[in-house]
PDB file of C-alpha atoms in Angstrom:
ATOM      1  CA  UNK A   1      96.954 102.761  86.667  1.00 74.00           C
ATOM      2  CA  UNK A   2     100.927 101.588  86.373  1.00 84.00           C
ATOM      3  CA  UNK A   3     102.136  98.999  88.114  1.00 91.00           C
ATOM      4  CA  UNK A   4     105.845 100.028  89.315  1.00 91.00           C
ATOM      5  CA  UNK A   5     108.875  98.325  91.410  1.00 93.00           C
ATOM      6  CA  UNK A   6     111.346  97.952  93.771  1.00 94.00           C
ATOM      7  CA  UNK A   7     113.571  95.406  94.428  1.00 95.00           C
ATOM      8  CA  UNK A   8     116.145  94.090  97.029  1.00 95.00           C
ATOM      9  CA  UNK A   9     119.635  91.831  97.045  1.00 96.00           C
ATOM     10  CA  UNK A  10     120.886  90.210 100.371  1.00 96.00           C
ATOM     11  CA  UNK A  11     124.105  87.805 100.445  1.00 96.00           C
ATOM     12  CA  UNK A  12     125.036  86.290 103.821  1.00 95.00           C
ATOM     13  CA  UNK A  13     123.647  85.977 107.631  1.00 96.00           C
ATOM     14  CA  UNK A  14     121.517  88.497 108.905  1.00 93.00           C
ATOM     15  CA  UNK A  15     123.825  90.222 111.465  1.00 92.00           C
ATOM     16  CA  UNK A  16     127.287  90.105 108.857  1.00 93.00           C
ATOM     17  CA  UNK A  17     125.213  90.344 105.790  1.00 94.00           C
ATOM     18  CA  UNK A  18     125.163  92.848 103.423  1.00 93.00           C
ATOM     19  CA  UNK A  19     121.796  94.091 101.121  1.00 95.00           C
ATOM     20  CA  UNK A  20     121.056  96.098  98.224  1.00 95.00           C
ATOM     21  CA  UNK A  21     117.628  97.809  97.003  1.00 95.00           C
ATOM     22  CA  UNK A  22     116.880 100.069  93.955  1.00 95.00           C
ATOM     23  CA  UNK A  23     114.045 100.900  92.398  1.00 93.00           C
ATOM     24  CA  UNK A  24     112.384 100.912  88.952  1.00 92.00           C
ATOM     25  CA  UNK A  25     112.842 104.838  88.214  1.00 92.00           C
ATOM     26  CA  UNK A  26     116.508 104.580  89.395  1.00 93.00           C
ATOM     27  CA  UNK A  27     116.164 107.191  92.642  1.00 91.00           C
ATOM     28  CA  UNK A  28     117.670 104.022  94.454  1.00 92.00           C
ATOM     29  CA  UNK A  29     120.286 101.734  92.674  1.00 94.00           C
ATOM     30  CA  UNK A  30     121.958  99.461  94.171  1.00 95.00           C
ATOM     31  CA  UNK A  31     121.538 101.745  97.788  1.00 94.00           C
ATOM     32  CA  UNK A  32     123.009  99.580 100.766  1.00 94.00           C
ATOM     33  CA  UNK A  33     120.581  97.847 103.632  1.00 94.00           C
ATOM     34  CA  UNK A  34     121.272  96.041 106.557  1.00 93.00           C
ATOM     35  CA  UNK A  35     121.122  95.171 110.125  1.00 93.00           C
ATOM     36  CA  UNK A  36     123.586  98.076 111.213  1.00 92.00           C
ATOM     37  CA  UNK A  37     121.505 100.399 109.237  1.00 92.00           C
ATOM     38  CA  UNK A  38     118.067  98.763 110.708  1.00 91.00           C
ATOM     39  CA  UNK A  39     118.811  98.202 114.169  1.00 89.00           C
ATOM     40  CA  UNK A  40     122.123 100.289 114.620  1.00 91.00           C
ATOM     41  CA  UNK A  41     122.211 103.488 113.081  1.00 87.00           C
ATOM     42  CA  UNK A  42     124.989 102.766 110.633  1.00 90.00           C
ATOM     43  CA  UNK A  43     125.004 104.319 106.916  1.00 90.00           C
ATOM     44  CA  UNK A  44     122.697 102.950 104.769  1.00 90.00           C
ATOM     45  CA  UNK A  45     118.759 102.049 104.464  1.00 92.00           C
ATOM     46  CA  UNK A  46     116.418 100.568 105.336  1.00 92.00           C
ATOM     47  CA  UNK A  47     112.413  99.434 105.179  1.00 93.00           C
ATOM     48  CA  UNK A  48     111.319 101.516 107.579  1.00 93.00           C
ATOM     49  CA  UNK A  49     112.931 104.632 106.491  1.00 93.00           C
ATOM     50  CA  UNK A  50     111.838 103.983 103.257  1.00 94.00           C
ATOM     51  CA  UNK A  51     107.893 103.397 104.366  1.00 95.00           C
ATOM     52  CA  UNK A  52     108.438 107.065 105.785  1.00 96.00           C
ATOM     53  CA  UNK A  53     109.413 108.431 102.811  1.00 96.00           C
ATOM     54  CA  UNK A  54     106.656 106.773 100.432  1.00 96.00           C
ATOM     55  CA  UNK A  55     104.109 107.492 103.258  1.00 97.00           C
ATOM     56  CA  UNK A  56     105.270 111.349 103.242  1.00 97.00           C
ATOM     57  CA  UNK A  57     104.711 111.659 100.014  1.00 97.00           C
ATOM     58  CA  UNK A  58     101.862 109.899  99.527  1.00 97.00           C
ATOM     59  CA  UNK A  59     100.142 111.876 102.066  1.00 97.00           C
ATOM     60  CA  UNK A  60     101.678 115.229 100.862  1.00 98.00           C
ATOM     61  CA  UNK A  61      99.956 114.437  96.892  1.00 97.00           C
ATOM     62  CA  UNK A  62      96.819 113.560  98.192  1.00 97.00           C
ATOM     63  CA  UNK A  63      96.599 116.738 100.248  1.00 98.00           C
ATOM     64  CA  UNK A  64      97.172 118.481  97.965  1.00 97.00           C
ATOM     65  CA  UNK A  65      94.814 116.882  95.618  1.00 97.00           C
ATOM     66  CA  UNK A  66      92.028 117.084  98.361  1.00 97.00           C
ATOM     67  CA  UNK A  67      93.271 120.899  98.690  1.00 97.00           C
ATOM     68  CA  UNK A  68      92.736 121.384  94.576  1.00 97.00           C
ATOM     69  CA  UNK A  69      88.871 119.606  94.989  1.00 97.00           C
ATOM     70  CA  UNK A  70      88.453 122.475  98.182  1.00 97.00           C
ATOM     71  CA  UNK A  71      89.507 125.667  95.049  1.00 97.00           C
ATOM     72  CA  UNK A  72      92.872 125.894  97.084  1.00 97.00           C
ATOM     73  CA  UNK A  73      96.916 125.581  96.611  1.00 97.00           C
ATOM     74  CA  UNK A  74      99.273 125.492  98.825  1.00 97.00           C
ATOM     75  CA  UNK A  75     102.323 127.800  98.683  1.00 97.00           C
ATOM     76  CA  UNK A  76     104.473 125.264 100.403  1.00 97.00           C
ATOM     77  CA  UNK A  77     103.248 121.685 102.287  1.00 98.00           C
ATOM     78  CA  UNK A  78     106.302 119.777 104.319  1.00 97.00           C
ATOM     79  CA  UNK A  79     105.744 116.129 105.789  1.00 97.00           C
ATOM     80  CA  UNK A  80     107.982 113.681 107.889  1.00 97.00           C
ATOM     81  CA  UNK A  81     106.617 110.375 108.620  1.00 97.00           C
ATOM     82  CA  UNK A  82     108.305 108.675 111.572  1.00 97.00           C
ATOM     83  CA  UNK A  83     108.123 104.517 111.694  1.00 96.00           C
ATOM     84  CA  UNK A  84     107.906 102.903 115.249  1.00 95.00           C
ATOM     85  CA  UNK A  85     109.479  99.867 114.400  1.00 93.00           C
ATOM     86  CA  UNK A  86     109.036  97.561 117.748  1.00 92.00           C
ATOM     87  CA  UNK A  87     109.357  94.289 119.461  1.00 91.00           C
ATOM     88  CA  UNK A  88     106.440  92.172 119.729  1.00 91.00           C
ATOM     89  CA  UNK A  89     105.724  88.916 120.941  1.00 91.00           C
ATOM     90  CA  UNK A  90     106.303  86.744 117.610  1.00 87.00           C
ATOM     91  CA  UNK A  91     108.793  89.567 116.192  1.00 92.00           C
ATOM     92  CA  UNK A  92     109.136  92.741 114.801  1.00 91.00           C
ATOM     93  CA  UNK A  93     105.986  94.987 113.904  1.00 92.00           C
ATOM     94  CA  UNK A  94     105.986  98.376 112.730  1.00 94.00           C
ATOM     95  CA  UNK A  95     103.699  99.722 115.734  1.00 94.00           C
ATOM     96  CA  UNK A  96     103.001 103.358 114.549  1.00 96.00           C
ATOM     97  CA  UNK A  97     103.618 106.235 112.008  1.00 97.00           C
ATOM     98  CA  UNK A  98     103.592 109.539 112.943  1.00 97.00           C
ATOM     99  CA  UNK A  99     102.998 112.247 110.426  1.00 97.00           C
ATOM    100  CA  UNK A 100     104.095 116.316 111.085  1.00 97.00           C
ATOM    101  CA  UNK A 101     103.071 118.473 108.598  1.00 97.00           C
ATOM    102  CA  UNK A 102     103.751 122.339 108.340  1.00 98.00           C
ATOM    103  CA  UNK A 103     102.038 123.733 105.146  1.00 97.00           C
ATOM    104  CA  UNK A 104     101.209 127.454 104.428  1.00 97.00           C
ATOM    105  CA  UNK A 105      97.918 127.377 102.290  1.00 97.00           C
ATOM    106  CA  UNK A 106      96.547 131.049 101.778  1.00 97.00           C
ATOM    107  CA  UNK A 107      92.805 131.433 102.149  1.00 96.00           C
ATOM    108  CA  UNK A 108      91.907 128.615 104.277  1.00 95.00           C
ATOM    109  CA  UNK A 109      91.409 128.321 108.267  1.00 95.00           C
ATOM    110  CA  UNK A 110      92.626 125.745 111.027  1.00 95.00           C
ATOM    111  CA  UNK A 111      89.198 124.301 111.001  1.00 96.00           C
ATOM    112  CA  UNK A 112      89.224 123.561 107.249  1.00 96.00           C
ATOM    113  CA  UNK A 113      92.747 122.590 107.599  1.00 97.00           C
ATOM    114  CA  UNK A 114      91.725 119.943 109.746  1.00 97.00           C
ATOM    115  CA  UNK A 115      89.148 118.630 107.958  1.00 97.00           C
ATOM    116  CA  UNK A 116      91.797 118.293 105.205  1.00 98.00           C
ATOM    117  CA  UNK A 117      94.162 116.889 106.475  1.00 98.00           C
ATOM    118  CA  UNK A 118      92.375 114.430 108.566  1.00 97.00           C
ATOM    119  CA  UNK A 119      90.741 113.118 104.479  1.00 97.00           C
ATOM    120  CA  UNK A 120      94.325 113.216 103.432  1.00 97.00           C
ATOM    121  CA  UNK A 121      95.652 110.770 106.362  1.00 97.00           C
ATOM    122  CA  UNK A 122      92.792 108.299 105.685  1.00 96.00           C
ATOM    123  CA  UNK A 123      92.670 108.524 101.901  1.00 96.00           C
ATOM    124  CA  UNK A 124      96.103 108.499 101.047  1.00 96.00           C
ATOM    125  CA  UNK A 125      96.837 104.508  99.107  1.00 95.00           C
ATOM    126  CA  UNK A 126      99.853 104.488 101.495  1.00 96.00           C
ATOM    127  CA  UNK A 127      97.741 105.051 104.658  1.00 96.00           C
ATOM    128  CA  UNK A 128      95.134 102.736 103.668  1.00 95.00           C
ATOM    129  CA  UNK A 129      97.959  99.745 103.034  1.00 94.00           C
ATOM    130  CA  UNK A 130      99.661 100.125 107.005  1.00 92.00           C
ATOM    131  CA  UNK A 131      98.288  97.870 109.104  1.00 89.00           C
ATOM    132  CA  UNK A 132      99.289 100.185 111.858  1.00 93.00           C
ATOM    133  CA  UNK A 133      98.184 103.154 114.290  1.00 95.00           C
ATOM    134  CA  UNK A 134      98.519 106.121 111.982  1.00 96.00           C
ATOM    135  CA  UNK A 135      98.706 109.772 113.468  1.00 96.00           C
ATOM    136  CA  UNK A 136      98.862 113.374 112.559  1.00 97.00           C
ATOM    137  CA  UNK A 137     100.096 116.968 113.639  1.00 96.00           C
ATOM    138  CA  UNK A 138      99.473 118.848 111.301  1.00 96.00           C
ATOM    139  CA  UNK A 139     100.688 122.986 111.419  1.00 96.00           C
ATOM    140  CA  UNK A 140      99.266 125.644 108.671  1.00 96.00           C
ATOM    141  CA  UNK A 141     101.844 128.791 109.045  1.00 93.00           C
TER     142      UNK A 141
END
């Protein structure tokens, strides 16, 4: 299996500073980070945001892998993945993820569905790296 990349920059404190990350395929180059962004809802990235999208998609592929084993495709499969990040007694910690997915899959039922979805959340690599309380609403149209 490949072994890809991303990367990060940071020059000065960590309030004023300023922070860069890209990644190996070039989606992200040279895409602005920082405390405003983090903590303040300024422009720019940041981890968190990017754990949400990674954990999306990871989830979303897997699904629809697990979908493919079950003789079924889905017509259309939406995720958002929302990061708690919180204070803690020695820090920050990212406390939860939340995952909503609305997904239109002819020939399959809620309980299937569930049953799924519920292999997706575990199995997905993504899932299985947090260290955190993962959970799921997940909607078939």
């Amino acid at each position: 299996m490949p072994t890809t990349s991303g990367s990060a920059k940071w020059q000065g404190g960590i309030k004023d500073g300023k922070g860069a990350i890209s990644t190996k395929s070039g989606a992200l180059s040279d895409y602005p980070y920082g405390f405003a962004s983090r903590f303040e809802g300024k422009p720019g990235s940041n981890p968190e945001e990017l754990i949400g999208a990674a954990h999306a998609a990871c989830f979303t592929m897997a699904l629809s892998l697990i979908l493919g084993e079950a003789k079924l495709t889905a017509e259309h499969m939406e995720t958002k993945a929302d990061v708690t990040l919180e204070k803690v007694a020695d820090g920050f910690a990212i406390t939860s993820v939340h995952l909503t997915l609305q997904a239109k899959i002819p020939g399959t039922d809620k309980a299937k569905f569930a049953e799924l979805t519920a292999m997706a959340k575990a199995g997905c690599p993504v899932s299985k790296l947090l260290n955190t309380k993962i959970t799921l609403d997940a909607t078939l149209l």
